[in-house]
GROMACS .gro file of C-alpha atoms in nm:
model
  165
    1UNK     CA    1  -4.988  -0.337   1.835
    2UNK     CA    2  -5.249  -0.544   1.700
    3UNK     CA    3  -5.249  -0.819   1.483
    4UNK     CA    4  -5.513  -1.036   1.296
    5UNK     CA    5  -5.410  -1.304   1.199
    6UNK     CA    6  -5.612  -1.506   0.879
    7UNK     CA    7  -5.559  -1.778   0.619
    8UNK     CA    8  -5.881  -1.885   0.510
    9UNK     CA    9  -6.224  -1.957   0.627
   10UNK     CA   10  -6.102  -2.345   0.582
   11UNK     CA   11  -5.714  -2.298   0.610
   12UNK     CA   12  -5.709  -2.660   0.476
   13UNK     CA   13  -5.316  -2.682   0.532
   14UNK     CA   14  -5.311  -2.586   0.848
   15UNK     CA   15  -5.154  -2.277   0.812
   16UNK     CA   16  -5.281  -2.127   1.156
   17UNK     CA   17  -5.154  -2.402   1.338
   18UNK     CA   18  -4.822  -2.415   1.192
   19UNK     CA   19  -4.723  -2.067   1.263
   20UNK     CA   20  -4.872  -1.997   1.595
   21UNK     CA   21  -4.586  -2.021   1.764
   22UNK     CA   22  -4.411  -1.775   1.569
   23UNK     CA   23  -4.712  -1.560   1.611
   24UNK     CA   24  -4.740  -1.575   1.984
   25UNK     CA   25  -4.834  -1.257   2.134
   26UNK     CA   26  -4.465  -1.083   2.204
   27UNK     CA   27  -4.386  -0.775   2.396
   28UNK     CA   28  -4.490  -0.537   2.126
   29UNK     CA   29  -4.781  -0.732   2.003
   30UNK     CA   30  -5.081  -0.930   2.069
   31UNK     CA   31  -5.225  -1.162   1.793
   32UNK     CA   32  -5.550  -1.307   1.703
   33UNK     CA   33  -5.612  -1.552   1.493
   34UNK     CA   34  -5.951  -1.588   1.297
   35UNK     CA   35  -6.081  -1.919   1.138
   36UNK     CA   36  -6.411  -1.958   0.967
   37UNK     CA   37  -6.711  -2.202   1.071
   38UNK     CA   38  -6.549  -2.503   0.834
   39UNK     CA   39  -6.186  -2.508   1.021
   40UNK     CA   40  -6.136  -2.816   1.195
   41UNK     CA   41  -6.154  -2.788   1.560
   42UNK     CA   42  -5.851  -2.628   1.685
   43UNK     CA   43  -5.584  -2.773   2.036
   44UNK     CA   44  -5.564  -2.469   2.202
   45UNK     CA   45  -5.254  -2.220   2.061
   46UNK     CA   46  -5.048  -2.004   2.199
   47UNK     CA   47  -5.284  -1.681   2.058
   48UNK     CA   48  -5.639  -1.623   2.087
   49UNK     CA   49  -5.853  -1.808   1.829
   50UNK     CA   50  -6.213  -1.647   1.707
   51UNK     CA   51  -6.412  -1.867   1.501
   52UNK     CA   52  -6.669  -1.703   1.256
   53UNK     CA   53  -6.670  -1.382   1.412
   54UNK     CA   54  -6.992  -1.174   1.293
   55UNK     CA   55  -6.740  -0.897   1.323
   56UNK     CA   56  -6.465  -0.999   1.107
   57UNK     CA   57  -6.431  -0.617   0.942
   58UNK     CA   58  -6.390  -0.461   1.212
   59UNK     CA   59  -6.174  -0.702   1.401
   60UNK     CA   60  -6.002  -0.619   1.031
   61UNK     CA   61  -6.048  -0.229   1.017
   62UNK     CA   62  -5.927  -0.237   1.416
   63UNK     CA   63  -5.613  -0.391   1.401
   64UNK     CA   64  -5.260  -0.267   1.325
   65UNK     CA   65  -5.107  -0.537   1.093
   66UNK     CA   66  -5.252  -0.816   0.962
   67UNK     CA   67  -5.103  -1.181   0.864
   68UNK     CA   68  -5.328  -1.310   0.597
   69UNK     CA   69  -5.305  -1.597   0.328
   70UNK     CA   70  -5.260  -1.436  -0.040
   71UNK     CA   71  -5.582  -1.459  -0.131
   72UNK     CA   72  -5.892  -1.205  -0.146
   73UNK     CA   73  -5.848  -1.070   0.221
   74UNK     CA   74  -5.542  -0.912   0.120
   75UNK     CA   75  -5.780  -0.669  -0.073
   76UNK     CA   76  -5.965  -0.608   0.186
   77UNK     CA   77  -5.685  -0.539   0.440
   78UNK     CA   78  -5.558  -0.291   0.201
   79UNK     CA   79  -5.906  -0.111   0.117
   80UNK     CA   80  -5.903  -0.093   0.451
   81UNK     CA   81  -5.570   0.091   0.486
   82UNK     CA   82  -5.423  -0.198   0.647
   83UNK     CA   83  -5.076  -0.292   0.693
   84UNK     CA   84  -5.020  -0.655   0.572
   85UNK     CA   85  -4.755  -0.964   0.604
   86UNK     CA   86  -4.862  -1.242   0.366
   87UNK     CA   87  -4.782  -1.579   0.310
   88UNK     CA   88  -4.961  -1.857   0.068
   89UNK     CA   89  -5.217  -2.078   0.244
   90UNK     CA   90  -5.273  -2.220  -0.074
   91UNK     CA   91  -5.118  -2.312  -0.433
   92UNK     CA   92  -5.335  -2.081  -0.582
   93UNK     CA   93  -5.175  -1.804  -0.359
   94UNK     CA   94  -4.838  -1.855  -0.463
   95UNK     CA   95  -4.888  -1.680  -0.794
   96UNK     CA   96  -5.055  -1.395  -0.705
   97UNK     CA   97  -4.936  -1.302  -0.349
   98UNK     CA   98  -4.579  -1.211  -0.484
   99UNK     CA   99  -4.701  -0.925  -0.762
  100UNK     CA  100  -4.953  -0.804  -0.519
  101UNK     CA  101  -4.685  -0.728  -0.247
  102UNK     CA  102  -4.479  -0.614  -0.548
  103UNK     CA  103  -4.650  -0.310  -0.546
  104UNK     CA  104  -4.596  -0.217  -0.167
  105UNK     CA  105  -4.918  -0.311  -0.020
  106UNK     CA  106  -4.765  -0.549   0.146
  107UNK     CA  107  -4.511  -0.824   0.257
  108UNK     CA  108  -4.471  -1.134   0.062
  109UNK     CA  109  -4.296  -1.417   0.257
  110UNK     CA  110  -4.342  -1.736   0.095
  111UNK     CA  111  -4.511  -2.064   0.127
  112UNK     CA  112  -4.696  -2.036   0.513
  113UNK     CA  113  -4.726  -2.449   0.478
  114UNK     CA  114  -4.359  -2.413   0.469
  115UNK     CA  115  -4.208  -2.119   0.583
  116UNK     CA  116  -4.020  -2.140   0.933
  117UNK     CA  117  -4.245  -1.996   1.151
  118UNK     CA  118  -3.965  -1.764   1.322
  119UNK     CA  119  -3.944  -1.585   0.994
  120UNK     CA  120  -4.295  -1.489   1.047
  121UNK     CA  121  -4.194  -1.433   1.432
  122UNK     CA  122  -3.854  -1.181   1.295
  123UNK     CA  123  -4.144  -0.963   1.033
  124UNK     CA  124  -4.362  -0.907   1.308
  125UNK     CA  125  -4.091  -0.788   1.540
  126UNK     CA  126  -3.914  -0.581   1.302
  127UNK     CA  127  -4.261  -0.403   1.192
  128UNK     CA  128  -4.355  -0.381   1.580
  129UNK     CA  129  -4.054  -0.147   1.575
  130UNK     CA  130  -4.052   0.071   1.282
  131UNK     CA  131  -4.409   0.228   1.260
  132UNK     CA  132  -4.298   0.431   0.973
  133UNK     CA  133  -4.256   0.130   0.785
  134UNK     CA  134  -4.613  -0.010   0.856
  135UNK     CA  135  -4.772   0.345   0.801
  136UNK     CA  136  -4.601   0.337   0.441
  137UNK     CA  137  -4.720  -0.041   0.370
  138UNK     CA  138  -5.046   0.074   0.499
  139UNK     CA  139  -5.092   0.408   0.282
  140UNK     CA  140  -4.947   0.218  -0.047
  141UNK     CA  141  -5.190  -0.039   0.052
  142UNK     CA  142  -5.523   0.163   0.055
  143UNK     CA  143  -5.350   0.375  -0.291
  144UNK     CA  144  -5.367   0.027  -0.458
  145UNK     CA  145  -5.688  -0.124  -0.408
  146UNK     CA  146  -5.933   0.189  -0.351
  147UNK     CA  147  -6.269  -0.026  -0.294
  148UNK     CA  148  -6.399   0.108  -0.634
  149UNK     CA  149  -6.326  -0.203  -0.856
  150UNK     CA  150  -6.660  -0.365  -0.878
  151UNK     CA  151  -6.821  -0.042  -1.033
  152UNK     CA  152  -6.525  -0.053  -1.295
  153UNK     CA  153  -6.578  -0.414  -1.397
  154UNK     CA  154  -6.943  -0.297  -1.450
  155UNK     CA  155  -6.880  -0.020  -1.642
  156UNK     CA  156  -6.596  -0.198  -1.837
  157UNK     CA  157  -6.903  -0.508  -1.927
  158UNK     CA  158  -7.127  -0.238  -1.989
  159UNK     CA  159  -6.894  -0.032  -2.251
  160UNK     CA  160  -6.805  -0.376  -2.425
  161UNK     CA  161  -7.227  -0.487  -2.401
  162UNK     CA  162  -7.376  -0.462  -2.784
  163UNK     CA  163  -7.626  -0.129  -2.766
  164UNK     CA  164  -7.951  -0.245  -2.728
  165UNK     CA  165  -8.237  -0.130  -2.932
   0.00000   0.00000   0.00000
């Protein structure tokens, strides 16, 4: 199994570091974390670290789960069918990462500046081993956000937009 693992271009809390050990490649797994071009220089973890790749979605479309912060990448993940584990790499995350798992496209675990990484270690392991359960996160995932929403929001401004003459 694959996993991406993502919590921000920035991840200005450290998020990454914090749970790498939990994320450590196991037996059923290997993991790959991806920080942007503004993360501070990284000590070397215990998974592989890409920085800025110029193939982000399809590092994203290619894996098999990903662990992302609850922010706009969990769209993505689930446009792309994507199976996801969340947890807030910011305050602003804490809000919406909890409704947006509500609906079963994906995991909600908590605060990642807080959470004990081994709970993020215990998800992984118990999604490693039930496929069925990831395939059903993943489907629900790509039901909820379809990829269409920007051409709704532009119809929706242009039904509420005063006729021109």
């Amino acid at each position: 199994m694959r996993v991406l693992v993502c919590f921000g271009g920035s991840d200005p809390h450290g998020v990454t570091e914090r749970l790498a050990s939990g994320l450590s490649d196991g037996s059923a797994w290997v993991a790959t974390a991806i920080v942007g071009s503004h993360h501070r220089p990284l000590e070397p973890l215990s998974i592989e670290v890409v920085r800025d790749p110029v193939d982000l979605a399809e590092r994203l479309a290619d894996c098999d789960l990903a662990v992302l912060g609850g922010g706009t990448m969990k769209f993505e993940a689930a446009c792309l069918g994507r199976a996801a584990v969340l947890v807030g790499a910011a305050d602003d995350q804490l809000a919406v990462g909890p409704p947006f798992a509500a609906t079963g496209a994906a995991i909600w675990l908590g605060d990642g500046r807080t959470i004990e990484p081994r709970v993020v270690r215990e998800t992984l392991d118990g999604l490693a081993a039930d496929g069925e359960r990831r395939r059903a996160i993943a489907s629900r995932a790509s039901k909820v956000v379809d990829g269409l929403g920007a051409e709704r929001l532009a119809d929706a401004i242009l039904d509420l937009a005063p006729a021109t003459a």
